Amino acid sequence: MSSPSRELDVQPEALTAFAAASTDRAARFRELHRSFGDGHVPRHAFGVMPASFSLAGTYAEQFEACLQGLADGAEVMADIAEGLRDTAGAYTGTDVANTDMFVPGRPAAPDVIAPGPWSPGAGGTTGPVPA
């Protein structure tokens, strides 16, 4: 598919493939989150020396930040995958709709649009809207 200006070529299959890769990356982030969490070093492992308290505190902060980063990465990859699938679907749907619109033998569009439910009716001051 290409844009009207022919400057943009969109390949929905490529978008779908990238979405699948993003879904796989999200799963990998979740897997890393689980295994990283399993490797947590408890506070008592740092000992009781004065410097061990600040070391343990720094470790805990960085450990939590890493866990949060992995969780955020999984969420972002899942969002990217969803957006790419939606985009590919929109391009494909638009292409199908445009193709269907120009099918040979299809009846011509009407010259006027039929009044809708909010039209004032036969006695109203507005009439049909030109197409």
XYZ file of N, CA and C in Angstrom:
393
model
N 0.848 -1.170 0.000
C 0.000 0.000 0.000
C 0.888 1.225 0.000
N 0.426 2.237 -0.686
C 1.204 3.474 -0.664
C 0.270 4.648 -0.458
N 0.848 5.751 -0.029
C 0.077 6.960 0.231
C -0.278 7.623 -1.094
N -1.258 8.543 -1.079
C -1.617 9.247 -2.314
C -0.426 9.964 -2.946
N 0.489 10.445 -2.151
C 1.649 11.152 -2.696
C 2.723 10.175 -3.174
N 2.525 8.887 -2.925
C 3.471 7.838 -3.300
C 4.815 7.955 -2.578
N 4.857 8.744 -1.511
C 6.098 8.910 -0.757
C 6.198 7.928 0.404
N 5.126 7.219 0.683
C 5.099 6.321 1.828
C 4.567 4.970 1.377
N 5.331 3.937 1.618
C 4.908 2.585 1.282
C 4.708 1.831 2.590
N 3.493 1.392 2.840
C 3.164 0.703 4.086
C 2.979 -0.778 3.791
N 3.621 -1.600 4.583
C 3.500 -3.046 4.443
C 2.910 -3.604 5.736
N 1.588 -3.824 5.762
C 0.952 -4.326 6.985
C 1.585 -5.617 7.500
N 2.080 -6.456 6.583
C 2.716 -7.703 7.017
C 3.966 -7.409 7.851
N 4.709 -6.382 7.457
C 5.905 -6.004 8.217
C 5.513 -5.450 9.587
N 4.435 -4.668 9.624
C 3.957 -4.149 10.910
C 3.524 -5.295 11.815
N 2.830 -6.271 11.240
C 2.376 -7.426 12.016
C 3.565 -8.249 12.514
N 4.583 -8.407 11.671
C 5.786 -9.142 12.087
C 6.503 -8.408 13.218
N 6.588 -7.082 13.115
C 7.229 -6.309 14.177
C 6.408 -6.392 15.459
N 5.080 -6.424 15.324
C 4.214 -6.579 16.500
C 4.483 -7.917 17.181
N 4.633 -8.970 16.383
C 4.921 -10.292 16.958
C 6.270 -10.282 17.680
N 7.264 -9.629 17.080
C 8.575 -9.528 17.732
C 8.471 -8.731 19.031
N 7.646 -7.697 19.042
C 7.458 -6.895 20.260
C 6.759 -7.710 21.341
N 5.813 -8.549 20.942
C 5.148 -9.440 21.894
C 6.164 -10.404 22.499
N 7.053 -10.927 21.653
C 8.110 -11.818 22.151
C 9.043 -11.082 23.117
N 9.371 -9.837 22.789
C 10.235 -9.052 23.685
C 9.535 -8.800 25.020
N 8.231 -8.540 24.979
C 7.480 -8.342 26.228
C 7.554 -9.603 27.086
N 7.403 -10.758 26.451
C 7.490 -12.024 27.188
C 8.890 -12.206 27.775
N 9.906 -11.826 27.019
C 11.288 -11.940 27.514
C 11.518 -11.007 28.706
N 10.991 -9.792 28.637
C 11.099 -8.870 29.772
C 10.433 -9.478 31.011
N 9.247 -10.087 30.836
C 8.556 -10.700 31.977
C 9.374 -11.861 32.549
N 9.957 -12.645 31.643
C 10.800 -13.767 32.068
C 12.014 -13.271 32.862
N 12.653 -12.223 32.369
C 13.794 -11.642 33.085
C 13.363 -11.078 34.437
N 12.190 -10.468 34.479
C 11.658 -9.917 35.732
C 11.510 -11.033 36.767
N 10.940 -12.170 36.328
C 10.760 -13.298 37.253
C 12.105 -13.854 37.728
N 13.009 -14.106 36.786
C 14.283 -14.712 37.192
C 15.145 -13.738 37.990
N 15.083 -12.465 37.663
C 15.833 -11.469 38.428
C 15.287 -11.402 39.851
N 13.968 -11.439 39.973
C 13.346 -11.414 41.299
C 13.728 -12.616 42.141
N 13.899 -13.761 41.480
C 14.303 -14.973 42.205
C 15.727 -14.873 42.740
N 16.537 -13.992 42.161
C 17.930 -13.865 42.576
C 18.180 -12.769 43.590
N 17.149 -12.292 44.240
C 17.287 -11.216 45.224
C 18.201 -11.651 46.369
N 19.101 -10.766 46.744
C 20.014 -11.027 47.865
C 19.389 -10.404 49.116
N 19.135 -11.204 50.148
C 18.494 -10.666 51.354
C 19.435 -9.741 52.138
N 18.874 -8.910 52.953
C 19.610 -7.912 53.736
C 20.703 -8.545 54.592
N 20.375 -9.659 55.237
C 21.344 -10.268 56.159
C 22.611 -10.761 55.446
N 22.544 -10.964 54.134
C 23.718 -11.426 53.385
C 24.812 -10.363 53.313
N 24.475 -9.114 53.600
C 25.463 -8.034 53.542
C 26.262 -7.904 54.845
N 25.875 -8.634 55.856
C 26.616 -8.618 57.111
C 26.212 -7.469 58.017
N 27.029 -7.285 59.078
C 26.710 -6.278 60.085
C 27.777 -5.200 60.203
N 28.711 -5.172 59.303
C 29.733 -4.116 59.315
C 29.049 -2.790 58.997
N 29.551 -1.683 59.518
C 28.900 -0.384 59.303
C 28.629 -0.064 57.824
N 29.567 -0.360 56.951
C 29.373 -0.048 55.531
C 28.335 -0.962 54.879
N 28.076 -2.105 55.506
C 27.135 -3.049 54.899
C 25.711 -2.504 54.870
N 25.370 -1.639 55.819
C 24.015 -1.090 55.849
C 23.754 -0.192 54.644
N 24.711 0.684 54.345
C 24.515 1.566 53.189
C 24.617 0.768 51.887
N 25.483 -0.242 51.866
C 25.601 -1.093 50.683
C 24.292 -1.847 50.438
N 23.720 -2.391 51.506
C 22.453 -3.112 51.385
C 21.339 -2.174 50.937
N 21.335 -0.953 51.459
C 20.314 0.022 51.060
C 20.429 0.397 49.593
N 21.657 0.626 49.146
C 21.889 0.962 47.738
C 21.490 -0.207 46.845
N 21.865 -1.414 47.268
C 21.495 -2.608 46.508
C 19.975 -2.712 46.390
N 19.270 -2.533 47.494
C 17.812 -2.658 47.487
C 17.181 -1.641 46.538
N 17.670 -0.395 46.568
C 17.140 0.634 45.663
C 17.370 0.255 44.206
N 18.585 -0.166 43.897
C 18.906 -0.515 42.514
C 18.176 -1.777 42.069
N 18.025 -2.712 42.976
C 17.299 -3.940 42.661
C 15.848 -3.622 42.314
N 15.207 -2.808 43.134
C 13.812 -2.428 42.874
C 13.688 -1.632 41.577
N 14.660 -0.754 41.315
C 14.639 0.020 40.069
C 14.775 -0.901 38.857
N 15.614 -1.909 38.972
C 15.766 -2.869 37.871
C 14.480 -3.662 37.650
N 13.876 -4.114 38.741
C 12.603 -4.830 38.614
C 11.545 -3.948 37.956
N 11.481 -2.685 38.380
C 10.506 -1.765 37.797
C 10.813 -1.522 36.318
N 12.089 -1.391 35.984
C 12.482 -1.198 34.589
C 12.086 -2.377 33.714
N 12.259 -3.581 34.225
C 11.859 -4.769 33.470
C 10.341 -4.837 33.313
N 9.606 -4.502 34.374
C 8.141 -4.491 34.285
C 7.675 -3.428 33.292
N 8.286 -2.248 33.361
C 7.936 -1.176 32.421
C 8.271 -1.577 30.985
N 9.417 -2.223 30.800
C 9.807 -2.675 29.465
C 8.804 -3.659 28.892
N 8.338 -4.584 29.715
C 7.334 -5.552 29.263
C 6.046 -4.844 28.859
N 5.630 -3.875 29.659
C 4.399 -3.138 29.360
C 4.537 -2.327 28.072
N 5.669 -1.667 27.904
C 5.891 -0.859 26.699
C 5.906 -1.751 25.457
N 6.592 -2.882 25.535
C 6.642 -3.791 24.380
C 5.246 -4.309 24.036
N 4.442 -4.616 25.052
C 3.071 -5.070 24.800
C 2.245 -3.950 24.167
N 2.421 -2.718 24.632
C 1.708 -1.574 24.043
C 2.129 -1.344 22.596
N 3.424 -1.464 22.325
C 3.919 -1.306 20.953
C 3.286 -2.367 20.055
N 3.269 -3.604 20.524
C 2.685 -4.694 19.737
C 1.218 -4.420 19.434
N 0.472 -3.989 20.441
C -0.949 -3.697 20.241
C -1.139 -2.557 19.241
N -0.359 -1.503 19.386
C -0.470 -0.368 18.470
C -0.127 -0.743 17.038
N 0.906 -1.560 16.872
C 1.287 -1.991 15.523
C 0.223 -2.883 14.901
N -0.372 -3.774 15.714
C -1.447 -4.606 15.177
C -2.644 -3.757 14.765
N -2.984 -2.778 15.595
C -4.090 -1.873 15.255
C -3.785 -1.088 13.985
N -2.555 -0.606 13.858
C -2.165 0.164 12.677
C -2.220 -0.702 11.426
N -1.689 -1.914 11.507
C -1.732 -2.822 10.360
C -3.178 -3.118 9.975
N -4.022 -3.340 10.976
C -5.439 -3.593 10.706
C -6.128 -2.404 10.065
N -5.774 -1.210 10.509
C -6.378 -0.005 9.931
C -5.976 0.149 8.469
N -4.702 -0.070 8.166
C -4.261 0.024 6.769
C -4.934 -1.041 5.920
N -4.982 -2.266 6.435
C -5.601 -3.348 5.679
C -7.092 -3.081 5.493
N -7.766 -2.659 6.556
C -9.197 -2.361 6.468
C -9.491 -1.243 5.494
N -8.665 -0.205 5.509
C -8.854 0.912 4.581
C -8.636 0.455 3.152
N -7.625 -0.361 2.942
C -7.345 -0.855 1.593
C -8.498 -1.713 1.086
N -9.023 -2.594 1.942
C -10.151 -3.438 1.551
C -11.371 -2.575 1.260
N -11.646 -1.594 2.117
C -12.806 -0.718 1.907
C -12.669 0.063 0.609
N -11.479 0.563 0.333
C -11.270 1.311 -0.911
C -11.410 0.408 -2.125
N -10.914 -0.798 -2.032
C -11.048 -1.746 -3.141
C -12.514 -2.067 -3.371
N -13.249 -2.330 -2.288
C -14.676 -2.642 -2.410
C -15.463 -1.478 -2.991
N -15.038 -0.264 -2.688
C -15.758 0.915 -3.146
C -15.683 1.052 -4.666
N -14.624 0.562 -5.258
C -14.428 0.733 -6.693
C -14.595 -0.571 -7.470
N -15.422 -1.460 -6.960
C -15.679 -2.724 -7.636
C -16.505 -2.448 -8.887
N -16.079 -2.970 -10.045
C -16.866 -2.775 -11.265
C -18.262 -3.361 -11.103
N -19.252 -2.657 -11.618
C -20.634 -3.109 -11.550
C -21.365 -2.689 -10.294
N -20.679 -2.048 -9.395
C -21.335 -1.574 -8.175
C -22.213 -0.386 -8.530
N -23.408 -0.292 -7.960
C -24.282 0.843 -8.282
C -23.646 2.165 -7.858
N -23.948 3.185 -8.615
C -23.413 4.517 -8.321
C -23.956 5.031 -7.001
N -23.193 5.882 -6.364
C -23.632 6.505 -5.112
C -24.806 7.433 -5.405
N -25.719 7.607 -4.471
C -26.858 8.510 -4.697
C -26.394 9.963 -4.782
N -27.206 10.789 -5.458
C -26.888 12.210 -5.594
C -27.152 12.976 -4.307
N -28.020 12.445 -3.466
C -28.315 13.100 -2.190
C -28.230 12.070 -1.077
N -27.950 12.541 0.096
C -27.903 11.680 1.271
C -29.287 11.694 1.901
N -29.799 10.529 2.210
C -31.134 10.434 2.799
C -31.157 11.134 4.145
N -32.299 11.744 4.490
C -32.408 12.408 5.795
C -32.194 11.403 6.925
N -31.564 11.855 7.981
C -31.289 11.001 9.122
C -32.324 11.179 10.212
N -32.152 10.507 11.332
C -33.131 10.562 12.421
C -33.242 11.941 13.063
N -32.251 12.825 12.879
C -32.309 14.145 13.487
C -32.843 15.200 12.525
N -33.219 14.781 11.320
C -33.792 15.732 10.362
C -35.163 16.158 10.862
N -35.577 17.407 10.562
C -36.856 17.890 11.067
C -38.060 17.243 10.393
N -37.887 16.438 9.385
C -39.010 15.782 8.732
C -39.494 16.569 7.526
N -40.644 16.126 6.978
C -41.165 16.711 5.739
C -41.524 18.180 5.904
N -42.008 18.594 7.033
C -42.412 19.985 7.237
C -41.267 20.874 7.683
N -40.059 20.334 7.796
C -38.917 21.093 8.301
C -38.347 22.037 7.260
N -37.428 22.865 7.711
C -36.844 23.873 6.827
C -35.603 23.371 6.107
N -35.119 22.203 6.459
C -33.945 21.698 5.752
C -34.358 20.542 4.868
N -33.678 20.383 3.811
C -33.975 19.309 2.879
C -32.823 18.334 2.821
N -32.798 17.544 1.754
C -31.710 16.596 1.610
C -30.368 17.316 1.469
N -29.353 16.681 1.935
C -28.008 17.245 1.866
C -27.350 16.722 0.594
N -26.837 17.616 -0.279
C -26.165 17.119 -1.486
C -24.964 16.260 -1.105
N -24.766 15.208 -1.862
C -23.645 14.296 -1.582
C -22.341 14.875 -2.068
